[in-house]
Structures are given as C-alpha cells and as structure tokens.
Amino acid sequence: MRCRPTRWLWGLIPIALLAWYTVRSEHVRIEQDLKARTFQALKSEGLTWAGTGFSGRDGILAGRASEEGEPSRALQIIKRTWGVRVVDNQTGLIDKVEKFLWSASRKEANGKGGRIKLSGFVPNEESKKAIIGLVKATFPGHEVDDRTKLARGAPDRKVWFGGVSFALKQLSRLKRGQVDLENIDLTVTGEAVDAPSYKSVQSALRGGLPSGVKLKADRVTPPVMSPYLWGAQFAGGRLTLTGHVPSEAVRERLYAAVKRHFPKAGLLDRMELAAGEPDSWIAGIEVILREMARLESGTAKLEDATLSLRGVAIREDTAKSVMQSVHRGLPPIFRSSEQVTFREPTLKPVSPFTTTVTADARQIVLVGYAPSAQSIVAIESGARTRLPGRTVVNRLRVAAGAPEGWAGCVDAGLVSLGRLGAGEVAISDKKLLLTATTEDEKLYDALPGELRVKADRACETTARLTLKLPPEPNLNWKARLESGQVVLEGEVPSAEVQAELVKAAKTQFKGATVVDRTRIVAGRSAKWRRVALVGIAQLRRLRSGEAHIFGSELTLSGFAGDEASLGAIRRDLQGELPKGYV
C-alpha cells in the first residue's frame, strides 16, 4: 500500500487546532483563577487600590497607593500567591499635597431634593466611598456630585473623618451653603434652613466640635425671611415680643430698650433669629418701643417696613402725641398707620384755676375746678372727714390748669376749715383765702400761722378771721386790802365763781381775814372770772389797795412797797388780761 502524505497531512490540521484550543482554554482558566485569588488576597489586606493582570502565570501589578509602604506589601502578597511565576511591579504613589482641602456644598433644586457637590481631596478609596455613603444618608433624595481626588498629606484619619462627618451634619442644617476642611480647620458658610437650625449650628460650632478639629470661620447667617415680621404687645404690665430678630447682638439691644422704657414690665421674648430685615430696622423698633411705653396698652405689628400700631392711652393728648411721634420718628423707609384711643378727653385749661369750699352747720358746698375726677373724689372725702355730719353739694368740674401744689393747698384749707367748723376756703391759682368767724380767741390767734405752715409754700395763704365774742356781763365788783383784811364786795355771775374768788383770796392772802360781801347776779362769762382772779393776784403785791372791775375795765389802785412791785403789776396786767378787757 502506498503512503500518501498529502492525504494524512490534512488530518493533522484539526488535531493541531484542537490542541491549540485546549492549551488556550487552560491559560484563560489559569489567568482568571490567579486574578481572583490575588484580588482576594489584596482585599483582605486593605489594598483595594492595587489591580493585577496575568498572561498565563506571569502577572502585572498596577495602581497608585496612598501610603509609601503599600506597593511593596502588595508585591509580596502577589508573589506569595500559589501559581504565580513572576510579577511585573508597575505600582506608584498618588500625589502629595501641602494643604489637604476637602469641601462639600449644597444647592437646593427647584423641586424636591437638590445637589451635594464634593470636591478637594480624600486619602483613599475607602474614605471616598464612606463619605459618599454618609452624604446619601445625611441628604436622602439629593444627587451626589463627587469630584474629589485621591491625595496624600491627610491629617490623622480618625480626626479628619470626624471633621468631615461633623461638617456634613452642619451642612444639612443650611438651606444653601458650603463646608470647607483645610487639614483640620473647619469653615462653615451659608444660610440656615430656619431659626432652630441656626441655633443648632451656632451651638455645635461653639461647643460641639469633634476632638482635634478647629473652627477657622463661622459664616453662617440666619434664614432670610420674607416678609420680615416683628410684633409687640403690651397689656397687664407685660410686654411680649414676637417675630424675627437679626442677631443676638440686636436682641440684647432690644432688651436694653425695653428695660429703659418699660422698667416695671415683665418681658416675654418669642422672637426668632432671621435675616432679611429692612434698612434702619433697629432704629424703627426703638421708636415703636419708646412710644408704646406711653400707652396703657397697645399692639404693634411690623411687616417688612410697614407698621400698624393700635393702643389705648389714658389721656387724649397722650394718644395724639404718640401717633404724631411714631409717624414723625420712624425712618423714612417706614410706612405706618396709627390708631390710639383714650379714656380721658383733653381738658381745656382755665385761668384763674379756682376751687371753693363753703361750710355751715348743715352743708358743705364744693364749687370750681379740680384737675381730675380722682381729685374731686379726694376733696369730697376730705371735706366729709373734716366736717362730719353735713350734706355735701359737689359742683366741682374737671379742668386743666391746676397750679403745682394745688392738692396740698386744698388740704391745708380743709384742715383749717375743719377746726373752725364753718367758713369758706377760696383758692385762686396759688392763693388761698380763708374767711370765717370764731368765738375761740386762741384759735383766732393761732390759725393764720398754722394755715401757713400746713400749706408749706404750696400757695400763699391769707386768713380773714372775725372774733365774735359773747357780751360780757356788766358787773361792779371790788376786792379791798386794808389792815390785814380782804373784803370782797359787789356782783358776781354765779355761786361757783363766788366760791372760787373766796378761795383764791384765802390762798393769796394767807393769815388774812377774808370777808365775802358779794351777791350773785345771773350772768354767763368765761372771761370775767379770769379778770377777777388777775385782780386778786395783783392786789397781793400791794401793801394796801383795791382791785375794781366795772363793766370791762379792771382798775388797780393802792400803795406798792417799791418800784419793782409796781413794774411787775403793770407787766402782768398787759399780758394776762383776755381780749375785751382793759
């Protein structure tokens, strides 16, 4: 049989192809196996930055490490992997930066959610993934735009990541803003979502920084509010402030204004921090508080630069003054409407300002003017107290124009009128005229001075008093001293006076014989008795003589032992005789 190579040569081709395919398939399996096992080995050591490739059992190690020792560690791990023959090490290190900057910014979208943009540097892929996961958890529904790059030069990883986590927490409280971490120095910039968020950010930045992190700058502003609202309500001795306030410094300034204008009022502060106030806002608020303090009660509502003021004043002129002062005192940017009512109308001044109190045994009549309804009540009450048991006819009217010291002047007049029991007190501006009649000599003498002292310069006082004394009895009486004997003779008004004169003679002239020859003539007198007693007392200073009362005249005659006795008699007679007797 002949051998024909051309025939069986064609049979070798399929065999060769089969052999090549078998070897190639084994190579792929070996390469995949080595790649999978080296990946797990690198991952278990935390070297996920490194990647491998194989051609058969010959490997290539590539990637950029964040730490200088990591490339050699990765190479050793690959070399120790069973089945690897040789390794071509193509690894390197990521770039190192002097300032390790990291930033996150927030921008609200028109609809739901928004975008969080990350930029700057991260130390490794693990940190990168952890930060993205933290962003998604902190800002659900937000798109994450990660533009961070790997770089060496990061500070302590634990401190740095704590700063990142803290910064993202503050960013979540901002409507729009940015957080920047330069190494471990934190800057927070932006507008707070609302007043509670602003307070939370401020509290965290001042007392809640993570260990090792420093605050470089706080550029967080309160939320911008539109419209910008503020309100004040004053009632029942309490002032309540509501709405917005630009800053804590401005809040303290408002507290100072409240203390100045409402020193006795309680304060309830319900204001929340917010930006967006109009120009000259604080100046306008201070005007409002100053004028509200003049009201009995009031409410102010401010929307941006438009004010509505409502309230109640005690007096009409106060209400008008408050409205005018608010309208004129507010900064030009403000617009206002004022409506202040009053409880007491403005009184027209009268001149002269007269007040008259007239009293007799049955009634008291009050005529003229008083500065208020309360003062009218006070005058009537004082009149009833000083002059009890009488009907009061009150015709006083309220008017303006009362002089300073008016109340004190009225009181002085009522006190004096009460002592007299009847009469008239007429006050005209700062002059008081008291007109009355009295039978009391002591009161007649003392009252003008007492009235002046009681008025105490509140007004100029004049007392026109008439002393009305009862008629004295027209008696003829004598007391004679002679030869050691005292003889009383003539007329006396009563048995009581008769007995008193006899007793006085015995007392003054001890050892002398007292002979009473007087007779009683019916009569009534408070003074005659005193005059007779004076006559007996002065008769004692004579060696002999006579004291003689005839009508309203006392005559003393006789012989004095010396000039001294004579001078004493004359002096005592001038000082001791009651009015009406000479």
Short mmCIF file of C-alpha atoms in Angstrom, two decimals, residues 39 43 67 104 123 142 191 238 250 323 374 379 451 480 489 500 508 535 579:
data_model
loop_
_atom_site.label_atom_id
_atom_site.label_comp_id
_atom_site.label_asym_id
_atom_site.label_seq_id
_atom_site.Cartn_x
_atom_site.Cartn_y
_atom_site.Cartn_z
CA PHE A 39 -7.73 40.17 44.29
CA LYS A 43 -8.59 42.97 49.55
CA GLU A 67 0.95 55.13 51.62
CA ALA A 104 -18.96 69.95 50.34
CA PRO A 123 -6.89 59.94 51.37
CA HIS A 142 -30.16 64.52 46.91
CA GLU A 191 -27.87 80.42 55.21
CA ARG A 238 -46.33 92.51 80.42
CA VAL A 250 -29.63 93.16 68.22
CA MET A 323 -49.38 108.89 67.00
CA GLN A 374 -59.96 111.33 91.33
CA ILE A 379 -61.77 116.72 98.06
CA LEU A 451 -52.55 127.54 107.93
CA ARG A 480 -60.12 145.66 149.04
CA GLU A 489 -67.97 143.01 147.62
CA GLU A 500 -63.62 130.32 143.62
CA GLN A 508 -53.15 134.68 148.05
CA GLY A 535 -57.16 141.41 140.15
CA LYS A 579 -59.31 140.38 124.89
#
